[in-house]
Short mmCIF file of C-alpha atoms and ligand atoms in Angstrom, two decimals:
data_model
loop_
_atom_site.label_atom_id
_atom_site.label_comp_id
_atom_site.label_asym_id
_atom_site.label_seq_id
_atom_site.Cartn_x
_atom_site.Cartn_y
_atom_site.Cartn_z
CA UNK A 790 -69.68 -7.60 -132.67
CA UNK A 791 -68.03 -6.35 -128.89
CA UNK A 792 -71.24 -7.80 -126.80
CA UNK A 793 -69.85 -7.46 -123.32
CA UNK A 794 -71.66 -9.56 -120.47
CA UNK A 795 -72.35 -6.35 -117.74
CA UNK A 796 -71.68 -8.35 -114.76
CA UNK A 797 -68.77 -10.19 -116.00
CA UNK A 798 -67.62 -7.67 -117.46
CA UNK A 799 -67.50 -5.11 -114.49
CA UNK A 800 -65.47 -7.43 -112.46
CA UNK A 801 -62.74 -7.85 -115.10
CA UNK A 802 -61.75 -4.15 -114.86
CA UNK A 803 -59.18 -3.22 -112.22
CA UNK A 804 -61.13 -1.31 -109.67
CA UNK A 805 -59.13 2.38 -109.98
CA UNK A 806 -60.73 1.85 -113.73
CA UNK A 807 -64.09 0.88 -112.13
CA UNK A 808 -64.05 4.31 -109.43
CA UNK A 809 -63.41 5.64 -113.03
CA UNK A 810 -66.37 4.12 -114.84
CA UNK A 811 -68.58 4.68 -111.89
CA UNK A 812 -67.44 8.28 -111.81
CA UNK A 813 -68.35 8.80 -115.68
CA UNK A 814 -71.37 7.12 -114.91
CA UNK A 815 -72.31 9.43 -112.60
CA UNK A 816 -71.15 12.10 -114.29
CA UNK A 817 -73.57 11.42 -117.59
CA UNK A 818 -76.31 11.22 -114.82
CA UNK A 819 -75.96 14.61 -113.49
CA UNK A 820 -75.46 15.65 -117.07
CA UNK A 821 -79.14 14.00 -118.09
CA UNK A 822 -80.04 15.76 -114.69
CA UNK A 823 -79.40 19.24 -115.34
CA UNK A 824 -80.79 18.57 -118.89
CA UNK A 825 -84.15 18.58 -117.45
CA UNK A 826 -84.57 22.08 -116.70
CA UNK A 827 -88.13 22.53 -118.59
CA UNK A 828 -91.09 25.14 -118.68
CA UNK A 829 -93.95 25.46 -116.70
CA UNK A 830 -95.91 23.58 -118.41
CA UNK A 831 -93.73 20.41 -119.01
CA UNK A 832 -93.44 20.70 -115.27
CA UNK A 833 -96.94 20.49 -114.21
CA UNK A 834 -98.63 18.80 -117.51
CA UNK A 835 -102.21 19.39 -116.11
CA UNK A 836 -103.23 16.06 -118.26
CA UNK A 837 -104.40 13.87 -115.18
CA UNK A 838 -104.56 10.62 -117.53
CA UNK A 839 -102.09 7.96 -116.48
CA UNK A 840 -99.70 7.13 -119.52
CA UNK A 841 -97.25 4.90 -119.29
CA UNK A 842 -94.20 5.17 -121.22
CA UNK A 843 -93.37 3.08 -123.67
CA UNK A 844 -90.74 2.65 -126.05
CA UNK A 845 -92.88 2.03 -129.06
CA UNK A 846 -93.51 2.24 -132.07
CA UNK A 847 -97.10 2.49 -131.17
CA UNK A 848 -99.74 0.07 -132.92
CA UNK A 849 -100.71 1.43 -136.02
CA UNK A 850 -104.41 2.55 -135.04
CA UNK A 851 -103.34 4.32 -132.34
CA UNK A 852 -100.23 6.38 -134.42
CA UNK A 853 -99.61 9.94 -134.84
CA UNK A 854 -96.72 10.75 -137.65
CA UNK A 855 -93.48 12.03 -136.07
CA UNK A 856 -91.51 13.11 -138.99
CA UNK A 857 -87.73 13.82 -138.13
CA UNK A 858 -85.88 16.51 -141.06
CA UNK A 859 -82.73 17.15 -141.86
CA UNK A 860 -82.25 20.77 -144.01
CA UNK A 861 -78.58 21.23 -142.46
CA UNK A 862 -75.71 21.48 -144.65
CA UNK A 863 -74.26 18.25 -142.92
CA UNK A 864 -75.31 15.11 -140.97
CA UNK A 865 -76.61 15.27 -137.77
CA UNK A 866 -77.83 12.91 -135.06
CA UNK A 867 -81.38 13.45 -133.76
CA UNK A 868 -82.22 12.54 -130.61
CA UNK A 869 -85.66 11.26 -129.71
CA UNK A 870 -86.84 11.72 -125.54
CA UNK A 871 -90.08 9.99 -124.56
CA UNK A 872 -91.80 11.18 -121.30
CA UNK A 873 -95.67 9.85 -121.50
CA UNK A 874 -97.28 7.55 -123.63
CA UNK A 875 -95.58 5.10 -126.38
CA UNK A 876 -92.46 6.55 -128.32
CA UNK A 877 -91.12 6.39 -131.98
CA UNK A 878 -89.09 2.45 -131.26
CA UNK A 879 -86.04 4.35 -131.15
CA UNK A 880 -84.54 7.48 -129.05
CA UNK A 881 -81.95 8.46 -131.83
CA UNK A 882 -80.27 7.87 -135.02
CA UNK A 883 -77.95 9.22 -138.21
CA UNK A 884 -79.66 11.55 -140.47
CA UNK A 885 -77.67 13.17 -143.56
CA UNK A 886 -77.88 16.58 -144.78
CA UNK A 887 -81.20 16.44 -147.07
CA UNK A 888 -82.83 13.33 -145.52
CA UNK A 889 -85.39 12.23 -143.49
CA UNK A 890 -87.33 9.66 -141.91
CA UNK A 891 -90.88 8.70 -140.62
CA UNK A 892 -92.03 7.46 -137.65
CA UNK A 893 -94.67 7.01 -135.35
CA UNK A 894 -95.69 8.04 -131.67
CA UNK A 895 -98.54 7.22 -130.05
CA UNK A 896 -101.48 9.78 -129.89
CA UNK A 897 -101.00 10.33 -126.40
CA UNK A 898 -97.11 10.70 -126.69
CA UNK A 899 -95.30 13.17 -124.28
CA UNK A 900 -91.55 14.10 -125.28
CA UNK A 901 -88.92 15.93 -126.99
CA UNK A 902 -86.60 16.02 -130.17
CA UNK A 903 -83.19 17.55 -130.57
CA UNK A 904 -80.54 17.82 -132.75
CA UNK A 905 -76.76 16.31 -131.90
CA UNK A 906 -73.63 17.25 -133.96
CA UNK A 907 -70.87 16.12 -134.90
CA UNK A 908 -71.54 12.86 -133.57
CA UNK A 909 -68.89 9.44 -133.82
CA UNK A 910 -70.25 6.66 -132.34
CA UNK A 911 -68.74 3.17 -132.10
CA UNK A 912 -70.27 0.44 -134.55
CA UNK A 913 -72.37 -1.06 -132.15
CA UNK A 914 -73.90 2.52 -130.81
CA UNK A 915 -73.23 2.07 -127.31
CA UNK A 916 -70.64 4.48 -126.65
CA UNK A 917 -67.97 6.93 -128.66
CA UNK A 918 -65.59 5.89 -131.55
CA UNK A 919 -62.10 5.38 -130.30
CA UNK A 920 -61.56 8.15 -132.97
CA UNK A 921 -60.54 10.91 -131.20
CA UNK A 922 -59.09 8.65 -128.13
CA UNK A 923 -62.20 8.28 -126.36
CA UNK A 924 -62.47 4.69 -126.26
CA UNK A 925 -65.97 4.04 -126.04
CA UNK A 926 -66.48 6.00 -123.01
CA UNK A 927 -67.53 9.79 -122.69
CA UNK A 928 -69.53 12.22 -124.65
CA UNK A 929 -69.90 10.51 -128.94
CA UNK A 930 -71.21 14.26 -130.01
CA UNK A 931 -70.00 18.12 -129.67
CA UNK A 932 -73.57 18.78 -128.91
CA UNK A 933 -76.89 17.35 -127.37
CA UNK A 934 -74.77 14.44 -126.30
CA UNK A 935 -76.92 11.49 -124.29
CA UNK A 936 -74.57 9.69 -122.42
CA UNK A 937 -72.43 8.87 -125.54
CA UNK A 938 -75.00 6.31 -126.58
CA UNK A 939 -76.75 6.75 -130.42
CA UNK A 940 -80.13 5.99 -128.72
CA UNK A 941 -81.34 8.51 -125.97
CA UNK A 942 -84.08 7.64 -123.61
CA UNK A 943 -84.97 11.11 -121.63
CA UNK A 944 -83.08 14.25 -123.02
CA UNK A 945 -79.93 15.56 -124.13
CA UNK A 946 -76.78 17.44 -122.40
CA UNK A 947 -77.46 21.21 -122.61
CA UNK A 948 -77.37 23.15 -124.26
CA UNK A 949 -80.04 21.93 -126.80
CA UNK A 950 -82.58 23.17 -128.91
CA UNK A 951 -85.76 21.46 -128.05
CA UNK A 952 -89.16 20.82 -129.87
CA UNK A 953 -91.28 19.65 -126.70
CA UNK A 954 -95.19 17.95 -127.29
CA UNK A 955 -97.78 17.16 -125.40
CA UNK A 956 -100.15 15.36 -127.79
CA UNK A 957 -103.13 14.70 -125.54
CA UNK A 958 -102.58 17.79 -123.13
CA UNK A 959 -105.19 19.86 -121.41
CA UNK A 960 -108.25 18.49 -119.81
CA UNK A 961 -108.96 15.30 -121.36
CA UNK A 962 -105.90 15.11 -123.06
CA UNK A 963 -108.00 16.54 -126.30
CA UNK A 964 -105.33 19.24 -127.36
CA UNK A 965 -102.36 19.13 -128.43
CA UNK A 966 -99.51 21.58 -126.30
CA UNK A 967 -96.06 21.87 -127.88
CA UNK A 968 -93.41 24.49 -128.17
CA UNK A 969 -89.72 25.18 -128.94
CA UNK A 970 -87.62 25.89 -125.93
CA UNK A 971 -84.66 27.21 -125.09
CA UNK A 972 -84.66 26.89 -121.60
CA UNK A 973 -81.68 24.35 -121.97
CA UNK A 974 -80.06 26.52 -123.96
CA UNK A 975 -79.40 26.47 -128.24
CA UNK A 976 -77.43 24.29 -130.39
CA UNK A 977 -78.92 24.64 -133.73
CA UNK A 978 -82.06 25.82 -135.63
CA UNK A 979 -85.72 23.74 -135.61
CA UNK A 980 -88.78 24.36 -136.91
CA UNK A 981 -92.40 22.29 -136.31
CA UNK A 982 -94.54 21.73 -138.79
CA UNK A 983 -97.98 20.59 -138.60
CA UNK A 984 -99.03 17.64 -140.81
CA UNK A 985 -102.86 17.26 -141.66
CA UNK A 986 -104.32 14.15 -139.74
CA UNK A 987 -107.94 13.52 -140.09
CA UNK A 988 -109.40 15.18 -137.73
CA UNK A 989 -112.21 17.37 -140.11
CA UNK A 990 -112.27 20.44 -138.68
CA UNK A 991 -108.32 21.19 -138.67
CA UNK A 992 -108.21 19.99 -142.14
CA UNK A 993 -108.33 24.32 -143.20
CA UNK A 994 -105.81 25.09 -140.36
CA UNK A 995 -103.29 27.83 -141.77
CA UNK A 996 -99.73 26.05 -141.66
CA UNK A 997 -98.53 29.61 -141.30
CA UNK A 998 -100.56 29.63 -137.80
CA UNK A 999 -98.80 26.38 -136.42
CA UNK A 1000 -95.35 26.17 -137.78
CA UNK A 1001 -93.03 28.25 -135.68
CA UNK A 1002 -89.35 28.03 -136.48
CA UNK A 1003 -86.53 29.35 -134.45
CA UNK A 1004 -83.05 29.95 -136.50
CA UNK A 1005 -80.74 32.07 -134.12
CA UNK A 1006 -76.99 31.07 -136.24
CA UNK A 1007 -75.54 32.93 -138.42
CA UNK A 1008 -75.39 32.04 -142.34
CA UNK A 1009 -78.74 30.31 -141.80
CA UNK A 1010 -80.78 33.58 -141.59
CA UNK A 1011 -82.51 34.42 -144.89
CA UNK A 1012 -82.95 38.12 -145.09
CA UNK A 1013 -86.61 39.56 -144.41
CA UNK A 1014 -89.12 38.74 -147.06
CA UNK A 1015 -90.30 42.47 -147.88
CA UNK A 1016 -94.11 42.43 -146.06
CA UNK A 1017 -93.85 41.13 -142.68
CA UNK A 1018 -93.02 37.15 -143.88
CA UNK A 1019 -90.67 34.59 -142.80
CA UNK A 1020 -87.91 34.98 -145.79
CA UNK A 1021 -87.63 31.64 -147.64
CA UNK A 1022 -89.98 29.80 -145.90
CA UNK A 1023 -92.61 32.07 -147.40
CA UNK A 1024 -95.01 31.83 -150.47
CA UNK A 1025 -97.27 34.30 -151.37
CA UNK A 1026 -100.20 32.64 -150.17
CA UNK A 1027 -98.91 31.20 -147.26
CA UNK A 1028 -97.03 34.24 -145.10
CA UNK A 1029 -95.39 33.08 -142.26
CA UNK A 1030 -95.58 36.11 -139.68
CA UNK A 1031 -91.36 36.57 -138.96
CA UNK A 1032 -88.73 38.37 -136.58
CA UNK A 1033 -88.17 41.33 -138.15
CA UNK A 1034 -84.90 42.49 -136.49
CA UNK A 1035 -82.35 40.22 -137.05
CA UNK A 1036 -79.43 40.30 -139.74
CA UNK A 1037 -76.61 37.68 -140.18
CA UNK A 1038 -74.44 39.92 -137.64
CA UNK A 1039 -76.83 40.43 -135.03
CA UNK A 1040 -77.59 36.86 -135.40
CA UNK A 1041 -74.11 36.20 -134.89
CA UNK A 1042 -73.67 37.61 -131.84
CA UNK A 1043 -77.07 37.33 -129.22
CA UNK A 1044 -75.47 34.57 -126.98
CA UNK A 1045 -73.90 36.63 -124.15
CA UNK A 1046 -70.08 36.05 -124.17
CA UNK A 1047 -69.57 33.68 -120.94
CA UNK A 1048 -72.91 31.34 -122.18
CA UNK A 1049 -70.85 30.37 -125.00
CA UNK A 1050 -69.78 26.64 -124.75
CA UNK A 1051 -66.61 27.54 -126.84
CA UNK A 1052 -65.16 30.72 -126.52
CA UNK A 1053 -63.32 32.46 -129.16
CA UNK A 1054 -59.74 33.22 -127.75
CA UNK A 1055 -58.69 36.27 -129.35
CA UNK A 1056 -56.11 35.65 -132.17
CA UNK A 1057 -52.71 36.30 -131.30
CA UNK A 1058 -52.04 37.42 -128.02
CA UNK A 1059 -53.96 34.49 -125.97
CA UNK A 1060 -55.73 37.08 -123.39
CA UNK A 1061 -59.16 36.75 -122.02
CA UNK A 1062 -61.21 38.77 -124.40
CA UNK A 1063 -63.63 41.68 -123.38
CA UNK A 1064 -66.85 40.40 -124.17
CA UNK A 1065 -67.83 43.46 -126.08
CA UNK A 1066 -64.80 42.72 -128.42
CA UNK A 1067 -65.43 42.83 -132.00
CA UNK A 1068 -64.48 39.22 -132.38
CA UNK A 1069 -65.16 36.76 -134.78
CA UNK A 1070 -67.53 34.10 -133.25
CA UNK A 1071 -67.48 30.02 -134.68
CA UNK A 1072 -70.49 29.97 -136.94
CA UNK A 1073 -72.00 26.57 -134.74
CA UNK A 1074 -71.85 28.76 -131.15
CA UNK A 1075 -73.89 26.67 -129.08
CA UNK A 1076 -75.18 28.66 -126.48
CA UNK A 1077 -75.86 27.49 -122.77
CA UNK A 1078 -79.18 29.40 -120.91
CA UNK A 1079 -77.91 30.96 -117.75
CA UNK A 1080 -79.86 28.13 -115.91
CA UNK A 1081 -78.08 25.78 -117.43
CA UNK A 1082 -74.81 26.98 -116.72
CA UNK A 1083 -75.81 28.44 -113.22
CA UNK A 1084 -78.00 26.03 -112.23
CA UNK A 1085 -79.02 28.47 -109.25
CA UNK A 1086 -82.76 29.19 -108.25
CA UNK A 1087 -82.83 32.52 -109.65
CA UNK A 1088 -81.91 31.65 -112.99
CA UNK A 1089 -83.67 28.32 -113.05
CA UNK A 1090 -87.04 29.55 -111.43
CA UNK A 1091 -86.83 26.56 -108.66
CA UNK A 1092 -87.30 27.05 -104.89
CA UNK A 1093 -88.01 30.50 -103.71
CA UNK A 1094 -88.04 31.91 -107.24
CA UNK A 1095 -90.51 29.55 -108.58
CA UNK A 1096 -93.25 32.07 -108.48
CA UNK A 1097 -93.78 33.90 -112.17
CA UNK A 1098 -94.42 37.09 -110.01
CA UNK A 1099 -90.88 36.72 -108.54
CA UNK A 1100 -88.63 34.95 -111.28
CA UNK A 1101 -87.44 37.21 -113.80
CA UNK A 1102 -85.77 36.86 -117.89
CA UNK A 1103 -81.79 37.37 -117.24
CA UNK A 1104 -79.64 38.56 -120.12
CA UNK A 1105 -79.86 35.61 -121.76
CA UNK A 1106 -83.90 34.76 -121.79
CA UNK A 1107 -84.10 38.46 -123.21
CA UNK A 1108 -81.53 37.74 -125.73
CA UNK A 1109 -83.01 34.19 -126.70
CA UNK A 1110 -86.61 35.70 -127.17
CA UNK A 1111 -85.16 38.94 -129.19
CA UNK A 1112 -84.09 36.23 -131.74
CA UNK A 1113 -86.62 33.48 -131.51
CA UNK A 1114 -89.77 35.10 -129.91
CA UNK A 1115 -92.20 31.76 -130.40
CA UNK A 1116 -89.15 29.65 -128.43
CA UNK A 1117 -89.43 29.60 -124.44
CA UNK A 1118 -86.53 31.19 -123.10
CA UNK A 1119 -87.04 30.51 -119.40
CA UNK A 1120 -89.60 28.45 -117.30
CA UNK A 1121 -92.38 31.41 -116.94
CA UNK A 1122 -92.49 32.59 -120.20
CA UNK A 1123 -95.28 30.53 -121.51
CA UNK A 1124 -97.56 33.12 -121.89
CA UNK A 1125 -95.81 33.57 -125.20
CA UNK A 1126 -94.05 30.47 -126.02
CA UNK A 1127 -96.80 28.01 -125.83
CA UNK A 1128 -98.84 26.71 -128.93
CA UNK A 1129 -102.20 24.92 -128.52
CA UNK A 1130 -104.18 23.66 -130.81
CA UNK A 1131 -107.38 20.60 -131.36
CA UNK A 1132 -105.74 16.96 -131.51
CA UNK A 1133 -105.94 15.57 -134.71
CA UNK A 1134 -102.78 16.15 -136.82
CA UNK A 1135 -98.33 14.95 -136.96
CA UNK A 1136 -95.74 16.40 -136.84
CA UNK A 1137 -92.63 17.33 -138.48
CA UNK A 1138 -89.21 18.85 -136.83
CA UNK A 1139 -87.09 20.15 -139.43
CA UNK A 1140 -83.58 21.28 -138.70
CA UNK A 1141 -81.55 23.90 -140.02
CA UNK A 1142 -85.07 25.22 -141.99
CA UNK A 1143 -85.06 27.77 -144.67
CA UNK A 1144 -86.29 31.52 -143.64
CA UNK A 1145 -85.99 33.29 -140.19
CA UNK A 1146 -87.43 32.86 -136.78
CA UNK A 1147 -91.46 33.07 -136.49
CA UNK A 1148 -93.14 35.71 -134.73
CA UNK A 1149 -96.85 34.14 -134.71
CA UNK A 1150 -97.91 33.61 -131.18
CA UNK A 1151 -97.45 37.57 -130.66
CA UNK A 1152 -99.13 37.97 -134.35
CA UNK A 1153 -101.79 35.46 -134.56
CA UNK A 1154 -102.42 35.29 -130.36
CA UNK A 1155 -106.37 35.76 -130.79
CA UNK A 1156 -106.51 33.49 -133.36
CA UNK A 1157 -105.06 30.49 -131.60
CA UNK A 1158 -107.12 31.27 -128.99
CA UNK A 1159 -110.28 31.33 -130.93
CA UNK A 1160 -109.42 27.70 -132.16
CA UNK A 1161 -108.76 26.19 -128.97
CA UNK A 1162 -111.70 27.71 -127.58
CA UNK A 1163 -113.86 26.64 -130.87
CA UNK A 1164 -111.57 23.12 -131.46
CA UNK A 1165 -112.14 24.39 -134.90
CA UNK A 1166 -110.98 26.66 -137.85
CA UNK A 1167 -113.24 29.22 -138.27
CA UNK A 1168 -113.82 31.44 -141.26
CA UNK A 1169 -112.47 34.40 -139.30
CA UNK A 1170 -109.06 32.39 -138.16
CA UNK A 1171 -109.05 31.56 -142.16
CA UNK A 1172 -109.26 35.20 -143.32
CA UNK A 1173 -106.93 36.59 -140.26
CA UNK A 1174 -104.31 34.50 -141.43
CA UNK A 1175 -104.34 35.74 -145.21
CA UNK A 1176 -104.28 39.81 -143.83
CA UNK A 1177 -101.19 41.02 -144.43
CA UNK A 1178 -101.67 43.95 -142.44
CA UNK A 1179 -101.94 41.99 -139.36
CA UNK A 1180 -98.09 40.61 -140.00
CA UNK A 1181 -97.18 43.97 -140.89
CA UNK A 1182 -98.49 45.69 -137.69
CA UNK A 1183 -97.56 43.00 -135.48
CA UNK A 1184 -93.56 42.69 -137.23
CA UNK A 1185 -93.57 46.63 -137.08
CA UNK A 1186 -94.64 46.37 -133.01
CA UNK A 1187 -92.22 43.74 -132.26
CA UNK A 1188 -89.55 46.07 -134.08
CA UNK A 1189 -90.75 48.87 -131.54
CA UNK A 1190 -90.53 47.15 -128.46
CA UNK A 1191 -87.48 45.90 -129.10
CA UNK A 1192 -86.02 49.10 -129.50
CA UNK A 1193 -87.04 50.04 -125.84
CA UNK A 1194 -85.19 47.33 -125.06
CA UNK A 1195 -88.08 44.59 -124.20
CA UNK A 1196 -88.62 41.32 -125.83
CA UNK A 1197 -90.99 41.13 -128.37
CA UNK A 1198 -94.59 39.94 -127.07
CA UNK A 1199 -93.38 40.09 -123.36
CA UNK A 1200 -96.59 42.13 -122.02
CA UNK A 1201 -99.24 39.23 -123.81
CA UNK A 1202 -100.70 37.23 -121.20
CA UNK A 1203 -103.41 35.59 -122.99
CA UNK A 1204 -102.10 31.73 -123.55
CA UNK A 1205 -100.03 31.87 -120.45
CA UNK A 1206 -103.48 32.28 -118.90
CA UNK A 1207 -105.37 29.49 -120.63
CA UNK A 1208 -102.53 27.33 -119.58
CA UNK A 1209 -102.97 28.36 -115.99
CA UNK A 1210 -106.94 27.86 -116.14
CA UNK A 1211 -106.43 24.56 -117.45
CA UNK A 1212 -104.03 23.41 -115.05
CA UNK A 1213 -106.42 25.32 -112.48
CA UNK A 1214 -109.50 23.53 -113.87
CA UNK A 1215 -107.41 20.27 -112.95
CA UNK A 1216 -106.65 21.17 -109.59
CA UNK A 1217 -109.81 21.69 -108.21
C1 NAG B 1619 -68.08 19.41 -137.07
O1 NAG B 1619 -66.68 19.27 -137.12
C2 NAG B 1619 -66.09 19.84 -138.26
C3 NAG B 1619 -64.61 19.51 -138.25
O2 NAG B 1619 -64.05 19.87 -137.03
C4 NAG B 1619 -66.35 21.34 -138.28
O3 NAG B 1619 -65.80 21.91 -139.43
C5 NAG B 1619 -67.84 21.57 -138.26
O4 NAG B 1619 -68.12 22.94 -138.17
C6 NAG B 1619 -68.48 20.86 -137.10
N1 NAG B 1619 -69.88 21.00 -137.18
C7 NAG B 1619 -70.65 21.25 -136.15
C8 NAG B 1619 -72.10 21.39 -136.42
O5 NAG B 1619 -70.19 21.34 -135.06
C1 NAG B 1620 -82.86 32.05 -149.55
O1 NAG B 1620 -83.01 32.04 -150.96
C2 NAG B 1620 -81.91 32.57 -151.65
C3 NAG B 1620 -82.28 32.63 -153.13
O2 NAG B 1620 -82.84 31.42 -153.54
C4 NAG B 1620 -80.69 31.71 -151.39
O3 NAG B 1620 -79.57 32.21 -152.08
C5 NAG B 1620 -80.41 31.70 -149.91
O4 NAG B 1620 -79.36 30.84 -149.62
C6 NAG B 1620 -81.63 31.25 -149.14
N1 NAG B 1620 -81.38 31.40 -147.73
C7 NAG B 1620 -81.68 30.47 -146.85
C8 NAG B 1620 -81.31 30.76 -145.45
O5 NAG B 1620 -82.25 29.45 -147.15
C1 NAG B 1621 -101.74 30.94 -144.27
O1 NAG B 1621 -101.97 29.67 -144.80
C2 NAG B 1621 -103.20 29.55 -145.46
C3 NAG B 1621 -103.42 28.12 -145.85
O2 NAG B 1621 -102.41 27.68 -146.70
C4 NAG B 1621 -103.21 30.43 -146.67
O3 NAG B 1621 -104.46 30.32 -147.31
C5 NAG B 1621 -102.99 31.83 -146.20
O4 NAG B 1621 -102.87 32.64 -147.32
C6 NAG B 1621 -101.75 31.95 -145.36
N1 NAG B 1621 -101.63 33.22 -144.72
C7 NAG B 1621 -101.35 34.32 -145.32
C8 NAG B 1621 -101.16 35.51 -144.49
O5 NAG B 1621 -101.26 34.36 -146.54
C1 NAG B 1622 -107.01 43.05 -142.16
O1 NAG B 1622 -106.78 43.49 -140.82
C2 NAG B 1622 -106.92 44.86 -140.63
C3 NAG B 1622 -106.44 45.19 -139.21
O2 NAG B 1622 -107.03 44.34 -138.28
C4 NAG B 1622 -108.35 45.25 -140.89
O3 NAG B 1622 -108.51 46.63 -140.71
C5 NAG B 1622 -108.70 44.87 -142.32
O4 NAG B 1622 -110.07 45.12 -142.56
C6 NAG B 1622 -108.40 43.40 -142.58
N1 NAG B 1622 -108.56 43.13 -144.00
C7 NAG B 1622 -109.27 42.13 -144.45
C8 NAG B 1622 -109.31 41.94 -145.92
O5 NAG B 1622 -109.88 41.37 -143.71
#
């Protein structure tokens, strides 16, 4: 196998080729860089506990199940970012359609999983395939890209669909924070899934109050279940409250026309098209949040906009919550985007999951509330979570507010203030 010495090597290449390694060096730094746009939370993790990061895997007695999913209709290359505490042994790999694969993360792992596509790596995993004329150098994958390499260590080029944990967050690191953003923008559908650990009093906990899923492509939208549950995803006895709105058309089209990484050209005559154009969109439209493609303060909420009383949701944010209202669609949104729950259990990130988007941190808000507050499942949370009415009213209200042109969920400040008392608590 090509094992190059990095010294030696370097001062083999003629130096106009090193300006031009050093400049694609640089340029998947700044890439990485504006990657890192995150939420609130991510920014100031109010967990004052020093933990190192570590590669991993994580001793056994002090493991947490990270289980990585693939439900997509072809391979895909999940990438694995570690930012507290010990990681998985590995920041990426191959997964094919219908497989997937079991790891570990410590119990007080901070980090992130995405999804790349279309991925072609060289054999050793260090850079792209000569396949398409890359040579080894340059992005490997169409989407979520880290510096062309198979194993990421930090995050993934935008824009990305991101499942984000905090396993020991809050005070004393004794609950467990995590969320799907789209801050960075979308690239293809996730859910989370909550695996029983053996912590006693979550054993009850209703998967239907943890497992959020955002699917915002088109052909991967199962129609509305007929009660207000999640489509596919959805037995009888275990409802998943859903997004009631959304059809394989509207789907199709929420990512506003100049945030699309690959725009349609209109067929035939070559023109710019007006973005209210009837066109035909690719059904993989990855979709870059204003921030990321702006980068400015006002989109990102940095510098004088990072104040939730001044920093607003642009087109996009609105249009990424109308069709995934559990995700995070820009940095102060986390009053609806952010799930806590007791320690105790894994994880599982499925991609390209069955059903439609959730809608349970709008449905079920009192009810996650109750069990951070009681670190327990409670007979009430139980019996909440099997009332149908509940998902009904709270699918019909979303439906409502929508229509006036609001995203769903928008006016509940409830868990954005528990996160602010915690970090608050910290401070002082
Ligand atoms: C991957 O590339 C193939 C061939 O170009 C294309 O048909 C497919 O849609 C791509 N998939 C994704 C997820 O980009
Ligand atoms: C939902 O189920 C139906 C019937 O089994 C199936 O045809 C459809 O493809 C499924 N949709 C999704 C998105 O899984
Ligand atoms: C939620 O999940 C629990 C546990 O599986 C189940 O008993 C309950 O019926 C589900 N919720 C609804 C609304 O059915
Ligand atoms: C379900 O919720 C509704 C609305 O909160 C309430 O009126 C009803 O009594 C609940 N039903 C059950 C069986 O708990």
């Amino acid at each position: 196998m090509f094992k190059p010495h990095p010294l030696r090597s370097m001062r083999n290449i003629p130096s106009h080729s090193r300006i031009l390694l050093a400049a694609i060096i640089l340029l998947c730094l700044v890439q990485t860089a504006a990657a890192y746009h995150t939420n609130r939370y991510f920014q100031n993790n109010p967990n004052p506990l020093p933990r190192p990061v570590r590669w991993g895997p994580p001793m056994k007695r002090d493991s947490v199940p990270l289980v990585i999913s693939n439900n997509c209709g072809e391979t895909i290359w999940p990438g694995i970012g570690t930012q507290a505490g010990t990681g998985a042994g590995t920041g990426g790999f191959e997964l094919a359609s219908g497989d997937s694969k079991s790891l570990t993360v410590s119990a007080d792992w901070q980090g992130r999983v995405w999804g790349r596509t279309n991925c072609s790596f060289n054999a050793a995993g260090t850079g792209a395939s000569n396949l398409n004329g890359n040579d080894g150098s340059g992005a490997a994958c169409d989407s979520g890209d880290c510096g062309g390499v198979m194993s990421c260590v930090l995050t993934g080029a935008t824009p990305v669909t991101l499942a984000e944990f905090d396993l020991a967050g809050g005070v004393g690191g004794t609950q467990v924070f995590y969320d799907i953003s789209l801050v960075d923008g979308y690239n293809i559908p996730l859910q989370i899934i909550y695996i029983p650990g053996d912590n006693p009093k979550l054993q009850d906990i209703p998967p239907n109050l943890t497992n959020c899923a955002c699917i915002a492509t088109a052909g991967l939208l199962a129609d509305p279940a007929d009660s207000g549950t999640s489509g596919n995803a959805t037995t009888p006895d275990k409802p998943l409250p859903y997004e009631p709105k959304q059809d394989s058309k509207s789907v199709a089209d929420w990512c506003p026309w100049d945030l699309q990484v690959k725009q349609p050209t209109k067929p035939g005559d070559g023109v710019y098209p007006y973005p209210d154009d009837n066109i035909q969109r690719p059904i993989f439209d990855p979709c870059l949040s204003a921030c990321a493609k702006s980068n400015s303060p006002q989109d990102c909420c940095t510098g004088s906009f990072n104040d939730p009383h001044v920093c607003q949701p642009n087109l996009y944010s609105k249009s990424a919550k109308a069709v995934c209202p559990d995700a995070y669609s820009f940095a102060f949104d986390d009053q609806t985007s952010t799930f806590i729950i007791p320690s105790g259990g894994g994880w599982e990130v499925k991609f390209c999951p069955p059903g439609r988007s959730t809608n349970i941190l709008a449905t079920f808000k009192q009810q996650l509330q109750d069990l951070s507050s009681a670190g327990k499942v409670t007979k009430q949370i139980q019996e909440d979570c099997m009332n149908i009415t509940i998902i009904d009213e709270s699918a019909k209200k979303a439906g409502a507010e929508r229509v006036r042109g609001e995203p769903s969920g928008m006016g509940s400040r409830s868990l954005g203030a528990l996160v602010v008392v915690v970090a608050w608590a910290v401070l002082w």
